[in-house]
XYZ file of C-alpha atoms in Angstrom:
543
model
C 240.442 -90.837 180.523
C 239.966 -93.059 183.379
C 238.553 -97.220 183.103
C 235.537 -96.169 183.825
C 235.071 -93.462 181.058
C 236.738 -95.777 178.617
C 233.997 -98.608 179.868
C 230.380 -95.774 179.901
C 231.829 -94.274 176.753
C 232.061 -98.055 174.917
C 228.360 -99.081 176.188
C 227.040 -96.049 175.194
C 228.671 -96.625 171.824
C 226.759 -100.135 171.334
C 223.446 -98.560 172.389
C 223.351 -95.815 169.755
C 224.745 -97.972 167.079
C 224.100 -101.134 167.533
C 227.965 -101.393 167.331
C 228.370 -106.182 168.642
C 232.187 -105.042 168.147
C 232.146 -101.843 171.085
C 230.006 -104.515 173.309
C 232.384 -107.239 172.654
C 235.477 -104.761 173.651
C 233.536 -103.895 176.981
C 232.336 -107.575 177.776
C 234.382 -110.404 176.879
C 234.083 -113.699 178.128
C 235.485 -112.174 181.487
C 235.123 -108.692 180.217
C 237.707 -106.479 182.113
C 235.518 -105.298 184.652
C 237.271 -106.090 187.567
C 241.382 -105.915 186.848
C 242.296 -106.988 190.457
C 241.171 -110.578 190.397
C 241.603 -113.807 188.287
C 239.816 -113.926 184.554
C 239.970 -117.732 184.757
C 237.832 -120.030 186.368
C 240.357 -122.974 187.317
C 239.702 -126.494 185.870
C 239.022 -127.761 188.733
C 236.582 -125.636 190.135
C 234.827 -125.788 186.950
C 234.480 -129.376 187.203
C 233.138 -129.196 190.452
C 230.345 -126.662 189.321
C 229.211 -128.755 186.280
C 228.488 -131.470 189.602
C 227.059 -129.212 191.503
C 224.745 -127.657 188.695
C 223.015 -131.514 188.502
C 222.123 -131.861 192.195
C 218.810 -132.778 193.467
C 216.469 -130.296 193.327
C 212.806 -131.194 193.404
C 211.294 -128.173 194.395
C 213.187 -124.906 194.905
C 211.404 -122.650 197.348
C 211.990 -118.812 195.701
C 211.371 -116.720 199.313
C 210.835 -113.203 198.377
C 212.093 -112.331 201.933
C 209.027 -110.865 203.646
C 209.683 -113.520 206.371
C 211.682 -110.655 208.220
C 208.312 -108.701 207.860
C 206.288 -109.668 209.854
C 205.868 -110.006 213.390
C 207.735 -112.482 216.041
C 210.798 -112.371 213.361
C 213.009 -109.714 215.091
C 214.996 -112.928 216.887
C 216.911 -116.021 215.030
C 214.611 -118.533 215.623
C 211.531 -116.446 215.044
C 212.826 -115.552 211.768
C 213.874 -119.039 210.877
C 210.604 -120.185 212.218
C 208.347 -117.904 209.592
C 209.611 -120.103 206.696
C 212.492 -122.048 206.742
C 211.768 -124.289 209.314
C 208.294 -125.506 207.888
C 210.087 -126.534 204.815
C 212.406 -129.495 207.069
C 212.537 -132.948 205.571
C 210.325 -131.921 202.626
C 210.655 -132.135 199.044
C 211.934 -129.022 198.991
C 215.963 -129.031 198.377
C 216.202 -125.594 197.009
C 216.183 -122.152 198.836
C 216.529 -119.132 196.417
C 216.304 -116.006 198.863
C 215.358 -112.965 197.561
C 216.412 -109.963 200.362
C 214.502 -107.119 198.698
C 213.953 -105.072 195.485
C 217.038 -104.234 193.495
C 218.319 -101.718 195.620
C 216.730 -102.143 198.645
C 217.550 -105.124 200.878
C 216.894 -106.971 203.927
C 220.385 -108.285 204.039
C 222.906 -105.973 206.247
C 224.111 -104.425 202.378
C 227.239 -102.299 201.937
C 226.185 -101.470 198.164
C 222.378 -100.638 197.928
C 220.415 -99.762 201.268
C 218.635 -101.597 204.086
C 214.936 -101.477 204.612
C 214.028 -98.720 207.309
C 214.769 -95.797 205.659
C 211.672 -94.013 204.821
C 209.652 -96.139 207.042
C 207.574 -93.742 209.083
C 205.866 -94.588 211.894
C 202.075 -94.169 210.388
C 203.382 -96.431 207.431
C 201.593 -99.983 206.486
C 202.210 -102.653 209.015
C 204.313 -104.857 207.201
C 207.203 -101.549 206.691
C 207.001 -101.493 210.302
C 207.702 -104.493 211.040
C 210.833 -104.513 208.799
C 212.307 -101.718 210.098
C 211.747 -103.200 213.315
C 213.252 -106.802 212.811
C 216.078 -106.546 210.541
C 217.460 -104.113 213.251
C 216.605 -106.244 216.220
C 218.478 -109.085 214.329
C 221.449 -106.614 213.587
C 221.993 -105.781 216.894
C 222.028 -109.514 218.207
C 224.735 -110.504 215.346
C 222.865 -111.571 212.697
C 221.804 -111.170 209.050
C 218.665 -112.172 206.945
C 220.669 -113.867 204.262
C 223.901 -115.133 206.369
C 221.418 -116.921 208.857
C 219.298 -118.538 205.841
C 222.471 -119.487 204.146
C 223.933 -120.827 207.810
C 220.251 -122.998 208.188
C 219.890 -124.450 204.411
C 223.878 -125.370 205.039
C 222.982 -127.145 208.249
C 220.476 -129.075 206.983
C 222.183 -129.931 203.469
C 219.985 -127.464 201.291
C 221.101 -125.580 198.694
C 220.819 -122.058 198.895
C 220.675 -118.970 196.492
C 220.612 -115.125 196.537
C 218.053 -114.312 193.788
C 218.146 -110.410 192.876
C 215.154 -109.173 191.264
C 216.973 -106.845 188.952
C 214.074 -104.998 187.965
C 211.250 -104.999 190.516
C 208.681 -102.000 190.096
C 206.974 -102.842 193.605
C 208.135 -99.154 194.596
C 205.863 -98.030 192.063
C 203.300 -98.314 194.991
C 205.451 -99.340 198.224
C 207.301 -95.863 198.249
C 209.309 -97.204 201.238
C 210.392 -99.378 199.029
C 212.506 -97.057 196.856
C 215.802 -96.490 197.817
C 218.289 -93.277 198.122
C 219.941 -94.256 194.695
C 216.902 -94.624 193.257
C 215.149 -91.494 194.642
C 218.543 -89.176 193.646
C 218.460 -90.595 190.078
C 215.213 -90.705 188.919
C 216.767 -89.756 184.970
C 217.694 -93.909 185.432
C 214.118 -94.746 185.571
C 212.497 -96.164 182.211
C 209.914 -93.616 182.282
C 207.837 -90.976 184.735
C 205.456 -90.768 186.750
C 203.641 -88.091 184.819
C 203.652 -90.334 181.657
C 202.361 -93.436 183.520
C 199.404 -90.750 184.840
C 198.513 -89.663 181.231
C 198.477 -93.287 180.243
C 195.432 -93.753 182.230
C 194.550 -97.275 183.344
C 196.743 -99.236 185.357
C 197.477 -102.139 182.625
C 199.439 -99.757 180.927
C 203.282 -100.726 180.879
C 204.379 -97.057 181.576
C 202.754 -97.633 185.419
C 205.925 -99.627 185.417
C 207.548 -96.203 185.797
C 210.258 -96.662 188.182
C 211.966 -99.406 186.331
C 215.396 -99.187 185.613
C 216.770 -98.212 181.801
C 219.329 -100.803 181.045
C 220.228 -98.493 178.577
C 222.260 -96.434 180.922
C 225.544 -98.019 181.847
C 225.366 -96.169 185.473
C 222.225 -98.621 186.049
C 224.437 -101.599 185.260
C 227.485 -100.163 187.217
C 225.442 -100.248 190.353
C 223.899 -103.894 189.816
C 227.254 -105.140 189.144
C 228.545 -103.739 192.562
C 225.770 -104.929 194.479
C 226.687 -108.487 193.159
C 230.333 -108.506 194.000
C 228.972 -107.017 197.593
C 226.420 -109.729 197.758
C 228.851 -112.640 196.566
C 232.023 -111.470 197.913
C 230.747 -111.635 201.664
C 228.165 -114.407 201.513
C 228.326 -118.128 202.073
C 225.914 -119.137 199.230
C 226.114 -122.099 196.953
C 224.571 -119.820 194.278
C 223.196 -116.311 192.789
C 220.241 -116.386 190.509
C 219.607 -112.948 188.442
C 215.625 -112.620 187.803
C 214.847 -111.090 184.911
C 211.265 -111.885 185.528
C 210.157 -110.444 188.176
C 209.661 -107.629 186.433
C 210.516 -108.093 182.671
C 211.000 -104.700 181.574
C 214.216 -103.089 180.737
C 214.497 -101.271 177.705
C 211.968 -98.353 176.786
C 210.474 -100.104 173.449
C 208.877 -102.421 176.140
C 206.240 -99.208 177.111
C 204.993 -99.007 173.230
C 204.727 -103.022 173.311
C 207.768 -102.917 171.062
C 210.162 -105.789 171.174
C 213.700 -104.433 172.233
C 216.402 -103.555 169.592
C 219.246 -105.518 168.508
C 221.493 -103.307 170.521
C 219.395 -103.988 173.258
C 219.913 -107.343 173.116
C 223.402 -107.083 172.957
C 223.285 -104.936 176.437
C 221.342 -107.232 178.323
C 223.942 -109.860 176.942
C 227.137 -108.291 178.056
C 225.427 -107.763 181.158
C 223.976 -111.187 181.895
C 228.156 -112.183 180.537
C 229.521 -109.831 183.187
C 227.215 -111.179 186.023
C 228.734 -114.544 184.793
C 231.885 -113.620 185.352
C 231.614 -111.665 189.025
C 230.326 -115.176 190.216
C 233.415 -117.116 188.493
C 235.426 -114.851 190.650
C 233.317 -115.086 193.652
C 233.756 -118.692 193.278
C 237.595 -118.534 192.512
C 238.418 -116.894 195.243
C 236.704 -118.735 197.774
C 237.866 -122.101 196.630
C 234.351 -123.192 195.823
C 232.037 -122.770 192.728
C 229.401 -120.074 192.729
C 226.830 -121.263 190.495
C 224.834 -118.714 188.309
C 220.881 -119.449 187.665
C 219.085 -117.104 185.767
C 214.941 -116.723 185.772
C 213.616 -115.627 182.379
C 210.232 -115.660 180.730
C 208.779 -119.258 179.710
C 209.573 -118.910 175.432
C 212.412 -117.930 173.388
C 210.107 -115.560 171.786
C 208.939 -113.784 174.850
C 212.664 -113.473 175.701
C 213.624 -112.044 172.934
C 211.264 -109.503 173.326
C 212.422 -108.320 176.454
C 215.958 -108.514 175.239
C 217.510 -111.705 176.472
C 218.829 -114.110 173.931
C 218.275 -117.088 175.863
C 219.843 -119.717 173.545
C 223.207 -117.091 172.997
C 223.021 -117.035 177.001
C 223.064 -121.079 177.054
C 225.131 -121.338 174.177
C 228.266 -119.391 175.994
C 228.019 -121.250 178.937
C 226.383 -117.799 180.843
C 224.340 -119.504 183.269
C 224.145 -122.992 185.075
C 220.669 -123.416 186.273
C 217.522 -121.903 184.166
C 214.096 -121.271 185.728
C 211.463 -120.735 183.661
C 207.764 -118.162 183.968
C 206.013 -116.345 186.135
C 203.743 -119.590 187.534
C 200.867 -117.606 186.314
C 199.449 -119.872 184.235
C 200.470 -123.203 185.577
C 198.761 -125.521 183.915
C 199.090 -124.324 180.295
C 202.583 -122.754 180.489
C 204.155 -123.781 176.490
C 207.586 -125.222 177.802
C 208.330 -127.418 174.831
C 211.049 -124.870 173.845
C 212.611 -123.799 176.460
C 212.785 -127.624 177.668
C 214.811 -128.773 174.419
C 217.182 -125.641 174.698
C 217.951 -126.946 178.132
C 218.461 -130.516 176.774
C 220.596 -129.047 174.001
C 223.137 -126.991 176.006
C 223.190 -129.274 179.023
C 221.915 -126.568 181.675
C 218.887 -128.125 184.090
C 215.405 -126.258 183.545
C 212.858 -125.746 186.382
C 209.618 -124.691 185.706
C 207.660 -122.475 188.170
C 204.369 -122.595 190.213
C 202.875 -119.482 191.400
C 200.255 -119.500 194.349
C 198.950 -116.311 192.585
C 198.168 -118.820 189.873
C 196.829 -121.369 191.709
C 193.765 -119.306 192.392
C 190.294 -120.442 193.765
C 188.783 -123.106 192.106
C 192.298 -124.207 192.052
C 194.111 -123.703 195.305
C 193.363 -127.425 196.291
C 195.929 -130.094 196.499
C 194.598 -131.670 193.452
C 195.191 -128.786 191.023
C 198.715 -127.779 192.289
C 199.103 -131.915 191.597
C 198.116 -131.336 188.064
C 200.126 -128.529 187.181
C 202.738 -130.174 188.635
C 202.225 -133.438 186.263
C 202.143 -131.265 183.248
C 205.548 -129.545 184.088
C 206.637 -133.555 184.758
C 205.608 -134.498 181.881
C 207.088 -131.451 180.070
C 210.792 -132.925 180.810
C 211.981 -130.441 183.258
C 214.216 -131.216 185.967
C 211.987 -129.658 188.941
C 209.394 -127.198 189.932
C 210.051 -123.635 191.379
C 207.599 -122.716 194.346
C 207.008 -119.012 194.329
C 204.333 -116.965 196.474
C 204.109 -120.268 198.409
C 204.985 -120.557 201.988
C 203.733 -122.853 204.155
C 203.878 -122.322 207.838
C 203.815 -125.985 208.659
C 204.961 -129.211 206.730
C 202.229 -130.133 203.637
C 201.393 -132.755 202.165
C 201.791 -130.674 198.930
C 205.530 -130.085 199.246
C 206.034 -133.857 200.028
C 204.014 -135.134 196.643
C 204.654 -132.858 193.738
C 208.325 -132.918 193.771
C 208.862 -135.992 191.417
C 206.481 -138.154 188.708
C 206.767 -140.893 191.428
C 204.886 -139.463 194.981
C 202.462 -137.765 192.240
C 201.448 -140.982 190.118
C 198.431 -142.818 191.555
C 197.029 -139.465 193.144
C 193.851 -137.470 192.009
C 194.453 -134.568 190.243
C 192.475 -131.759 188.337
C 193.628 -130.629 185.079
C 192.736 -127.501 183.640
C 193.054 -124.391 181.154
C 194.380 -121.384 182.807
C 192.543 -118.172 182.543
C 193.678 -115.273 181.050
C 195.018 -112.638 183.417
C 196.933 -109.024 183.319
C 200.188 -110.788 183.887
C 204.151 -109.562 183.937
C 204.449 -111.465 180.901
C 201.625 -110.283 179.282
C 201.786 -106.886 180.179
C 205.120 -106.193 179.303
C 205.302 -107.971 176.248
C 202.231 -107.474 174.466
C 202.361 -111.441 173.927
C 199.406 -113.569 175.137
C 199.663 -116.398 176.559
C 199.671 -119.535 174.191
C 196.243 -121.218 174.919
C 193.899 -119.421 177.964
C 190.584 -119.185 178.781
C 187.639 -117.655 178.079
C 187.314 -118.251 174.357
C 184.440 -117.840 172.654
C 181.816 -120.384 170.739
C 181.300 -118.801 167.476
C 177.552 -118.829 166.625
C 177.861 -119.848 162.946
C 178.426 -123.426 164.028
C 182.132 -123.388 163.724
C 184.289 -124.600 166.452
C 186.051 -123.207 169.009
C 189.448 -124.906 169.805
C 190.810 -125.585 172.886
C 193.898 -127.342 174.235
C 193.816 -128.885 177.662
C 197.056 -130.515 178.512
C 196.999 -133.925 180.924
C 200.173 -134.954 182.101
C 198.825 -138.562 183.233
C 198.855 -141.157 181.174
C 194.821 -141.688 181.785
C 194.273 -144.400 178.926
C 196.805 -146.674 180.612
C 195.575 -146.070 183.812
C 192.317 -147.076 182.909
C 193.508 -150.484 181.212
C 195.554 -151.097 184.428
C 192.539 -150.497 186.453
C 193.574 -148.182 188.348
C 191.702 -145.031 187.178
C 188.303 -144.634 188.783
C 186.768 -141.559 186.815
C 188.055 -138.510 184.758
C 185.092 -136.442 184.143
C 185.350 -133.754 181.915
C 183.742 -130.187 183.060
C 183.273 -127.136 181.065
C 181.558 -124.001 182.327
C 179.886 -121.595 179.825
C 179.085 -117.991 180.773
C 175.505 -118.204 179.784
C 173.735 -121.665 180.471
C 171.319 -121.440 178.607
C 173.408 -122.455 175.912
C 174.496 -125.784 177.294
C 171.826 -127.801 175.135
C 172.688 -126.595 172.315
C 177.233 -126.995 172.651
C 178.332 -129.681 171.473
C 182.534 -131.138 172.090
C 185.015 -133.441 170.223
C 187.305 -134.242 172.246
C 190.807 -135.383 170.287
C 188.452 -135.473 167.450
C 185.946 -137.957 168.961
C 182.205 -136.578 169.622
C 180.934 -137.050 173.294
C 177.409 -137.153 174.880
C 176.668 -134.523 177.752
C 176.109 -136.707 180.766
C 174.654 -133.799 183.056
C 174.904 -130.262 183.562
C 175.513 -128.837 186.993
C 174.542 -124.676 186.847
C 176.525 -123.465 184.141
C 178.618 -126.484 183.794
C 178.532 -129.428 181.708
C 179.596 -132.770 182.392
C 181.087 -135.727 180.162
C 182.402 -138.955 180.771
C 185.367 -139.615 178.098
C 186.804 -143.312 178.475
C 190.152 -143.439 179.508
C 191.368 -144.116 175.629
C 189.805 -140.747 174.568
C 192.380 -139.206 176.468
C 195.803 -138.169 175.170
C 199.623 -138.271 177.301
C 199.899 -134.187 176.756
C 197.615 -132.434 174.708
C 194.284 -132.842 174.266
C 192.177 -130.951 171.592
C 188.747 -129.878 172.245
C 186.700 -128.454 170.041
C 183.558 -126.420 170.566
C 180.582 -125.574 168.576
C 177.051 -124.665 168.793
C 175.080 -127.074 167.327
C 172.706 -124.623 165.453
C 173.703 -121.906 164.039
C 172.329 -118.635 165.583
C 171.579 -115.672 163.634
C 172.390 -111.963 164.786
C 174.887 -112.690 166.941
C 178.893 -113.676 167.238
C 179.377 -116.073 170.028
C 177.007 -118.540 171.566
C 178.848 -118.401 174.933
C 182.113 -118.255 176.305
C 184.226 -121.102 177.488
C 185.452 -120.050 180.786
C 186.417 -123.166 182.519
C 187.681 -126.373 181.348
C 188.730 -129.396 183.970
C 189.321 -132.888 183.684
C 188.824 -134.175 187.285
C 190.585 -137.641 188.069
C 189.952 -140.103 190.621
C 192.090 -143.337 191.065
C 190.993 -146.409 192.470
């Protein structure tokens, strides 16, 4: 029997019985994956990474590497120009670059495949222009990744690989899907036929072509395209994203929370990706650092099968980054935060521009969200879906308490969306909007989260208003709502359409969370709700 009978025959083992001690015989510490190369990580290379793991990073830009789709990028400096440049003497200190999905890469990859495949001439625009640009880059020397990593080195930023490990884009983008991928489609998590019978397209089983982490060949082939990726790369860093998309065990389709065993797979593995980067690092004479992105609770983890405080308690990861940036404003961090503060791993929380949708793709919204996840104690924000084609005043203010304090912000509830999170897990959110008024006079409760410390602002005199807004879905009920805010009655001062306006003083407010609570102020007969509550803000202006 060869090593790697011995090492399919083991997993499979602690799948189908759940067997810690088959897991733990495959996966070590430094599991023997790789019997060629060092187990050890020398002391003083592991000095140097617990340095390096506390460097600056106020923002981290996550770049999901359709820079080298579009047009004008098929030379160096028009690929450089699409996103990296922009970003030059910003708050941004961070580059995690993500070449592709899973198996398919804009990086020049000798495990997995490069983009151009099964582009066809009559596909979508952006394919084109792939298949187009990462060859006219090839053929004048040069390499998605290796030129980001060369820029962010030359102007001191820090630079990752981030693999999505489970992206489902090829559900829809078939040129997307690689080779591997198309010639093993018994590795998928499911069918297409099943996610067809499951009708809508909220349904977790249209996440078809996600990969079983049951099956040990699926793992196989991630762990070679990491020791491809950080054997031949000049990268300060890999980050594995188990977020984007959180689904990799089949209990996940049924809303089920993965098995024990489970969780013990998705350990060894996150153990063994540990371990390719020690050797990566040892090798090389430098540190690789390891970052992992996971959902935004312990819970929510769990129920995609990572055991995040076993993962921090072994020392698996040196950087954690935290949620989808979906809901931005209201994102529960409290737990993840002390974890971080517990094991002694940095924690950066994540802003999504598909979060930060209209009313709140202003500057002063992405400033609140940005206070809350301040205030929350984490060590930075992650931008992701954001790339701005010229410097911003946006990525020069929210990266630290300091450039945000004294500037007006918006504060706000997020609203409930089909989310990765959400979907996957069958978990909602902690607090989104709408919620509805109950018509038998009892209140609706609602928690609206202020990371500025508004009461001392107003006794410093430097807070000129913080208005409180909340939008109903049927104005006619606005006369007859009325709100406690942190337990304190206030008087409508107007109502604007659907909206109604109060004017709190500053001392109303609370440093975190403040409670709101809803009611209708007659009881109405025949009927459930009075409204819904589908926007809350707190608007501030300083002096």
């Amino acid at each position: 029997m060869t090593q790697q009978d011995n090492r399919r025959d083991l997993l499979k083992a602690g799948v189908q019985i759940g067997c810690a001690g088959a897991l733990a015989a495959l996966c070590g510490p430094v599991g023997p994956l790789f019997a060629d190369e060092p187990d050890v990580e020398p002391a003083a290379l592991a000095a140097e990474r617990e340095r390096r793991k506390w460097r600056r990073r106020r923002l981290i830009m996550n770049n999901d590497g359709c820079d080298a789709m579009v047009a004008g990028a098929d030379t160096l400096e028009g690929f450089l120009s699409q996103r990296d440049r922009p970003i030059l003497n910003s708050q941004v200190d961070s580059i995690f670059y993500c070449t592709g999905a899973t198996t398919m890469f804009t990086h020049q990859a000798q495990v997995g495949e490069t983009y151009g495949s099964f582009v066809r001439d009559d596909s979508e625009a952006m394919a084109r222009h792939a298949r187009h640009n990462i060859s006219a880059l090839h053929q004048l020397g040069h390499d998605t990744l290796a030129a980001t990593a060369q820029f962010c080195h030359e102007h001191d930023l820090e630079v990752f690989f981030t693999h999505r490990i489970n992206d489902i884009h090829d559900t829809s983008l078939d040129w997307e899907r690689s080779t591997w991928k198309r010639e093993h489609p018994e590795y998928w998590i499911t069918t297409q036929e099943d996610a067809a019978q499951a009708g809508g397209g909220n349904s977790p089983r249209h996440w078809w072509s996600a990969l079983d982490f049951a099956k040990p060949e699926v793992l196989d082939y991630l762990y070679a395209i990491q020791r491809d990726v950080t054997s031949r790369y000049d990268l300060d860093g890999v980050e594995i994203d188990y977020f984007r998309s959180p689904m990799f065990f089949q209990p996940n389709l049924d809303y089920e929370p993965a098995t024990s065993a489970q969780v013990e797979i998705l350990t060894a593995f996150q153990r063994q990706m540990r371990t390719i980067a020690y050797r990566a690092g040892t090798k090389r004479g430098r540190p690789l650092l390891m970052s992992t992105r996971v959902p935004a609770t312990p819970g929510c983890c769990r129920h995609v099968g990572i055991d995040i405080e076993r993962w921090l308690q072994e020392g698996l990861l040196d950087v954690l980054t935290v949620g989808g940036g979906y809901v931005p404003f209201t994102e529960p961090l409290d737990e993840m935060v002390a974890l971080a503060r517990q094991y002694k791993v940095p924690i950066y929380a994540t802003i999504s521009a598909s979060g930060m949708k209209p009313p709140y793709n202003i500057d002063e919204a992405w400033r609140g969200a940005a206070a809350n996840m301040w205030h929350a104690g984490v060590d930075g924000i992650v931008l992701f879906n954001y790339f701005p084609s010229e410097p911003t005043a946006r990525i020069n203010e929210i990266g630290s308490p300091e450039t945000l304090r004294g500037l007006d912000k918006v504060f706000a509830i997020d609203q409930r969306r089909i989310l990765e999170g959400d979907l996957v897990q069958g978990i909602e959110q902690r607090q989104v909007l709408p919620i509805p008024i109950p018509a038998d006079g009892s209140a609706a409760t609602a928690i609206l989260p202020i990371g500025d410390d508004l009461a001392a602002a107003g006794r410093d005199g430097r807070l000129q208003s913080a208005e409180l807004w909340i939008e109903l879905n049927n104005a006619d009920a606005l006369s007859d709502t009325q709100v406690d805010l942190n337990g304190q009655r206030l008087t409508a001062a107007g109502t604007e359409g659907a909206w109604i306006r109060f004017d709190p003083q500053p001392n109303q407010y609370r440093l975190g969370s403040n409670v709101l609570a809803v009611r209708a102020g007659n009881a109405v007969a025949n009927t459930e709700s009075l409204a819904d509550i589908v926007h809350v803000e707190t608007r501030v202006k300083y002096g």
